[in-house]
Coordinates of C-alpha atoms in Angstrom, one line a residue:
M1 CA 27.4 -102.2 16.0
L2 CA 25.2 -103.2 13.1
I3 CA 23.5 -106.0 15.1
G4 CA 22.8 -103.5 17.9
C5 CA 21.4 -100.9 15.5
F6 CA 19.0 -103.4 13.8
L7 CA 17.8 -105.0 17.0
L8 CA 17.1 -101.6 18.6
I9 CA 15.3 -100.4 15.6
G10 CA 13.2 -103.6 15.6
M11 CA 12.3 -103.0 19.3
K12 CA 11.5 -99.3 18.5
S13 CA 14.2 -98.3 21.1
F14 CA 16.9 -96.8 18.9
R15 CA 16.5 -93.3 20.2
N16 CA 18.2 -94.5 23.4
V17 CA 21.6 -94.3 21.7
V18 CA 21.6 -90.5 22.1
A19 CA 23.7 -89.5 25.1
P20 CA 25.4 -86.4 26.7
P21 CA 26.2 -83.8 25.7
L22 CA 23.2 -83.8 23.4
V23 CA 20.9 -84.9 26.2
T24 CA 21.3 -83.9 29.9
V25 CA 19.2 -84.3 33.0
S26 CA 19.2 -81.7 35.7
D27 CA 19.3 -82.4 39.5
F28 CA 16.0 -80.5 39.8
D29 CA 14.1 -82.9 37.5
K30 CA 10.8 -83.6 39.2
N31 CA 11.0 -87.3 38.0
Y32 CA 14.4 -87.8 39.5
F33 CA 13.6 -91.2 40.9
I34 CA 11.2 -92.3 38.2
I35 CA 12.7 -94.5 35.6
K36 CA 10.6 -95.6 32.6
T37 CA 10.9 -99.2 31.5
R38 CA 10.5 -100.5 27.9
F39 CA 6.9 -101.7 28.3
R40 CA 5.8 -99.1 30.9
T41 CA 4.6 -101.8 33.3
K42 CA 3.0 -100.5 36.5
A43 CA 4.9 -101.2 39.7
K44 CA 1.8 -102.7 41.4
K45 CA 2.1 -105.7 39.0
S46 CA 5.2 -106.9 40.8
W47 CA 6.3 -109.9 38.7
N48 CA 5.6 -108.2 35.4
Y49 CA 7.3 -105.1 36.6
L50 CA 10.4 -107.1 37.7
A51 CA 10.5 -108.8 34.3
D52 CA 10.2 -105.5 32.5
N53 CA 13.0 -104.0 34.5
L54 CA 15.3 -107.0 33.8
F55 CA 14.5 -106.9 30.1
S56 CA 15.0 -103.1 29.9
V57 CA 18.5 -103.4 31.5
A58 CA 19.7 -106.6 29.9
I59 CA 18.4 -106.1 26.3
P60 CA 18.0 -102.5 25.2
G61 CA 20.7 -101.3 27.6
S62 CA 23.2 -103.8 26.4
L63 CA 22.4 -103.2 22.8
V64 CA 23.0 -99.4 23.3
V65 CA 26.4 -100.1 24.7
S66 CA 27.3 -102.4 21.8
V67 CA 26.4 -99.6 19.4
W68 CA 28.6 -97.2 21.3
R69 CA 31.5 -99.7 21.5
G70 CA 31.2 -100.6 17.8
Q71 CA 31.4 -97.0 16.7
W72 CA 34.3 -96.3 19.0
A73 CA 36.2 -99.4 17.7
V74 CA 35.6 -98.4 14.0
L75 CA 37.0 -94.9 14.7
D76 CA 40.0 -96.4 16.4
H77 CA 40.7 -98.5 13.3
F78 CA 40.1 -95.9 10.6
L79 CA 40.6 -92.4 12.1
A80 CA 44.4 -91.6 11.9
A81 CA 45.2 -94.9 13.6
D82 CA 49.0 -94.1 13.5
S83 CA 48.7 -91.1 15.9
L84 CA 46.4 -91.3 18.9
T85 CA 46.7 -87.6 19.6
I86 CA 45.7 -86.6 16.0
S87 CA 43.0 -89.2 16.0
C88 CA 41.5 -87.8 19.2
L89 CA 41.7 -84.3 18.0
I90 CA 39.9 -85.2 14.8
S91 CA 37.3 -87.0 16.8
G92 CA 36.8 -83.9 19.0
G93 CA 36.4 -81.7 15.9
I94 CA 33.9 -84.1 14.3
G95 CA 31.9 -84.6 17.6
F96 CA 31.7 -80.9 18.6
G97 CA 31.1 -79.7 15.1
L98 CA 28.3 -82.2 14.4
T99 CA 26.8 -81.4 17.8
V100 CA 26.5 -77.7 17.0
I101 CA 25.0 -78.6 13.6
L102 CA 22.4 -80.9 15.2
F103 CA 21.4 -78.4 17.7
F104 CA 20.6 -76.0 14.9
M105 CA 18.8 -78.8 12.9
Q106 CA 16.4 -79.6 15.7
W107 CA 13.7 -77.2 14.4
P108 CA 13.7 -78.2 10.7
A109 CA 14.0 -81.9 11.7
S110 CA 11.0 -81.4 14.0
W111 CA 9.0 -79.8 11.2
V112 CA 9.8 -82.8 8.9
S113 CA 8.7 -85.3 11.6
K114 CA 5.5 -83.4 12.2
A115 CA 4.8 -83.2 8.5
A116 CA 5.2 -86.9 8.1
E117 CA 3.0 -87.5 11.1
R118 CA 0.2 -85.3 9.6
R119 CA 0.4 -87.3 6.4
K120 CA 0.3 -90.6 8.4
C121 CA 3.6 -91.7 7.0
N122 CA 4.6 -93.3 10.3
F123 CA 7.2 -95.6 8.8
L124 CA 9.0 -92.8 7.0
R125 CA 8.8 -90.7 10.2
L126 CA 10.5 -93.4 12.2
V127 CA 13.2 -93.8 9.6
F128 CA 13.9 -90.1 9.5
E129 CA 14.0 -89.8 13.3
D130 CA 16.2 -92.8 13.8
S131 CA 18.6 -91.4 11.1
F132 CA 18.7 -88.2 13.1
F133 CA 19.4 -90.1 16.3
Y134 CA 22.2 -92.0 14.7
L135 CA 24.0 -88.8 13.8
A136 CA 23.5 -87.6 17.4
C137 CA 25.0 -90.9 18.7
F138 CA 27.9 -90.5 16.3
A139 CA 28.6 -87.0 17.6
A140 CA 28.4 -88.1 21.2
V141 CA 30.7 -91.1 20.7
N142 CA 33.3 -88.9 19.0
I143 CA 33.3 -86.4 21.8
W144 CA 33.7 -89.2 24.5
R145 CA 36.5 -90.8 22.5
S146 CA 38.3 -87.5 22.1
I147 CA 38.1 -86.5 25.7
W148 CA 38.9 -90.0 26.9
G149 CA 42.0 -90.3 24.7
L150 CA 43.3 -86.9 25.4
C151 CA 43.0 -87.5 29.2
D152 CA 45.0 -90.7 28.8
I153 CA 47.7 -88.8 26.8
F154 CA 48.1 -85.6 28.8
I155 CA 46.9 -86.3 32.4
L156 CA 49.7 -88.3 34.2
P157 CA 50.2 -90.9 31.4
E158 CA 52.8 -92.7 33.5
Q159 CA 50.5 -93.1 36.5
P160 CA 47.2 -94.4 35.1
A161 CA 45.6 -94.9 38.6
W162 CA 46.1 -91.3 39.5
S163 CA 45.1 -90.2 36.1
N164 CA 41.8 -92.1 36.3
A165 CA 41.1 -90.9 39.8
I166 CA 41.7 -87.2 38.9
C167 CA 39.5 -87.5 35.8
H168 CA 36.7 -89.2 37.8
L169 CA 36.8 -86.5 40.6
I170 CA 36.8 -83.6 38.1
G171 CA 33.9 -85.1 36.1
A172 CA 31.8 -86.1 39.2
F173 CA 32.2 -82.8 41.0
G174 CA 32.0 -80.7 37.8
T175 CA 28.6 -82.2 37.0
M176 CA 27.4 -81.7 40.5
I177 CA 28.5 -78.0 40.6
L178 CA 26.7 -77.5 37.3
L179 CA 23.6 -79.1 38.9
H180 CA 23.7 -82.0 36.4
G181 CA 25.0 -84.9 38.4
N182 CA 21.9 -86.8 37.3
S183 CA 23.2 -86.8 33.7
V184 CA 25.9 -89.4 34.5
L185 CA 23.1 -92.0 34.9
V186 CA 21.8 -94.2 32.1
R187 CA 18.1 -93.8 32.8
D188 CA 14.8 -94.4 31.0
V189 CA 14.2 -96.6 28.0
Q190 CA 12.6 -94.3 25.5
I191 CA 10.4 -95.6 22.7
D192 CA 10.8 -94.5 19.1
G193 CA 7.9 -92.4 17.9
E194 CA 6.4 -92.0 21.4
L195 CA 6.6 -88.2 21.4
K196 CA 4.3 -86.7 18.9
D197 CA 4.2 -83.3 17.0
G198 CA 8.0 -83.4 16.3
R199 CA 8.8 -83.1 20.0
G200 CA 11.0 -86.2 19.9
L201 CA 13.6 -84.4 17.8
F202 CA 14.4 -81.8 20.4
F203 CA 17.4 -82.4 22.7
F204 CA 17.0 -81.4 26.3
S205 CA 20.3 -79.8 27.1
K206 CA 20.1 -76.5 29.0
S207 CA 23.0 -76.8 31.4
L208 CA 24.2 -73.2 31.5
T209 CA 20.7 -71.6 31.6
L210 CA 19.8 -74.0 34.5
F211 CA 23.0 -73.2 36.4
E212 CA 22.3 -69.4 36.0
E213 CA 18.7 -69.8 37.3
R214 CA 19.4 -72.2 40.2
S215 CA 22.9 -71.3 41.4
G216 CA 21.9 -67.9 42.9
L217 CA 25.2 -66.5 41.6
F218 CA 23.6 -64.2 39.0
P219 CA 21.1 -61.4 39.6
S220 CA 17.7 -62.3 38.2
T221 CA 16.3 -60.1 35.5
V222 CA 12.8 -61.6 35.6
M223 CA 10.2 -59.5 37.3
S224 CA 7.7 -61.0 39.7
P225 CA 4.0 -60.8 38.7
T226 CA 3.5 -58.0 41.2
D227 CA 6.4 -56.0 39.9
M228 CA 5.2 -56.6 36.3
K229 CA 1.7 -55.4 37.2
D230 CA 3.1 -52.2 38.8
K231 CA 5.3 -51.6 35.8
L232 CA 2.3 -51.9 33.4
A233 CA 0.3 -49.6 35.7
D234 CA 3.0 -46.9 35.7
A235 CA 3.1 -47.0 31.9
N236 CA -0.7 -46.3 31.9
L237 CA -1.5 -49.5 30.1
S238 CA -4.9 -51.2 30.1
P239 CA -5.1 -54.7 31.6
V240 CA -3.7 -57.4 29.3
I241 CA -3.8 -61.1 29.1
I242 CA -0.3 -62.5 28.9
V243 CA 0.3 -65.8 27.3
V244 CA 3.9 -67.1 27.9
S245 CA 5.6 -70.0 26.3
S246 CA 9.1 -71.2 26.6
D247 CA 10.5 -68.9 24.0
K248 CA 8.1 -66.0 23.5
A249 CA 5.4 -63.9 25.1
D250 CA 2.5 -62.3 23.3
S251 CA 0.2 -59.7 24.8
L252 CA -3.5 -60.0 23.8
D253 CA -5.9 -57.2 24.5
A254 CA -8.5 -56.0 22.0
T255 CA -8.9 -52.7 23.8
S256 CA -5.2 -51.7 23.8
T257 CA -4.1 -49.0 21.4
P258 CA -1.1 -49.8 19.1
A259 CA 1.1 -47.6 21.3
Q260 CA 0.0 -49.4 24.4
T261 CA 0.6 -52.8 22.8
E262 CA 4.1 -51.8 21.7
E263 CA 4.9 -50.5 25.2
T264 CA 3.6 -53.8 26.7
Q265 CA 5.7 -55.9 24.4
R266 CA 8.7 -53.8 25.2
I267 CA 8.2 -54.4 28.9
L268 CA 7.6 -58.1 28.4
Q269 CA 10.8 -58.4 26.3
H270 CA 12.7 -56.8 29.1
T271 CA 11.3 -59.1 31.7
L272 CA 11.3 -62.5 30.0

């Protein structure tokens, strides 16, 4: 585990130890068939591209697996080794609890990374980000270990072949139904510090919101642009310029009265 950690840090590839459930990839990803290699070699450079692919799979990929295996084995040895059931339950509690904490820590961690970048403290930024990724890896491995062990204990323990087949089918079809079958793949080789402005500290994991949007099973509460325009016209509001980001919407119009602006914001909050 330690060898894997140090080598990945030396290659600036340590962030690849982060895995589901902290990172998920949807089946609607526009880059579904595009897999980034370590050195980002262009496909038209055939021999260099082949070498880059072989390196990305054989070196960073294998080191990531060694880190996972090392953490798993250490937990097997020290975490309630006398009782597999208790050990797996403790792992689950640690894993899920730490995952929740890390999800809430994304924003302050991003702010720290961005502050270090502004002050050109690149070494300290990488140390901080890699420490954050290590905690994320620890959380993921605990969750895997917990689920894996509990499945061995409670799902047909006397018939391991059937137990494994049932777990495989439930997992495969479950991720497909949730539109995240793409998450079971080990994909890109990410580079430490590649994402700027603190963006590298955010986990992309929006399984439930994606399922709600794409499944068609839930009525949409988002208005179309035409419906929004009609709604604003019915409210007797002057034209506005709407700037929409992923988590907020601001209406900007120097000619709107305070009452109009308040009504516009109320409509936007209802529609977004």
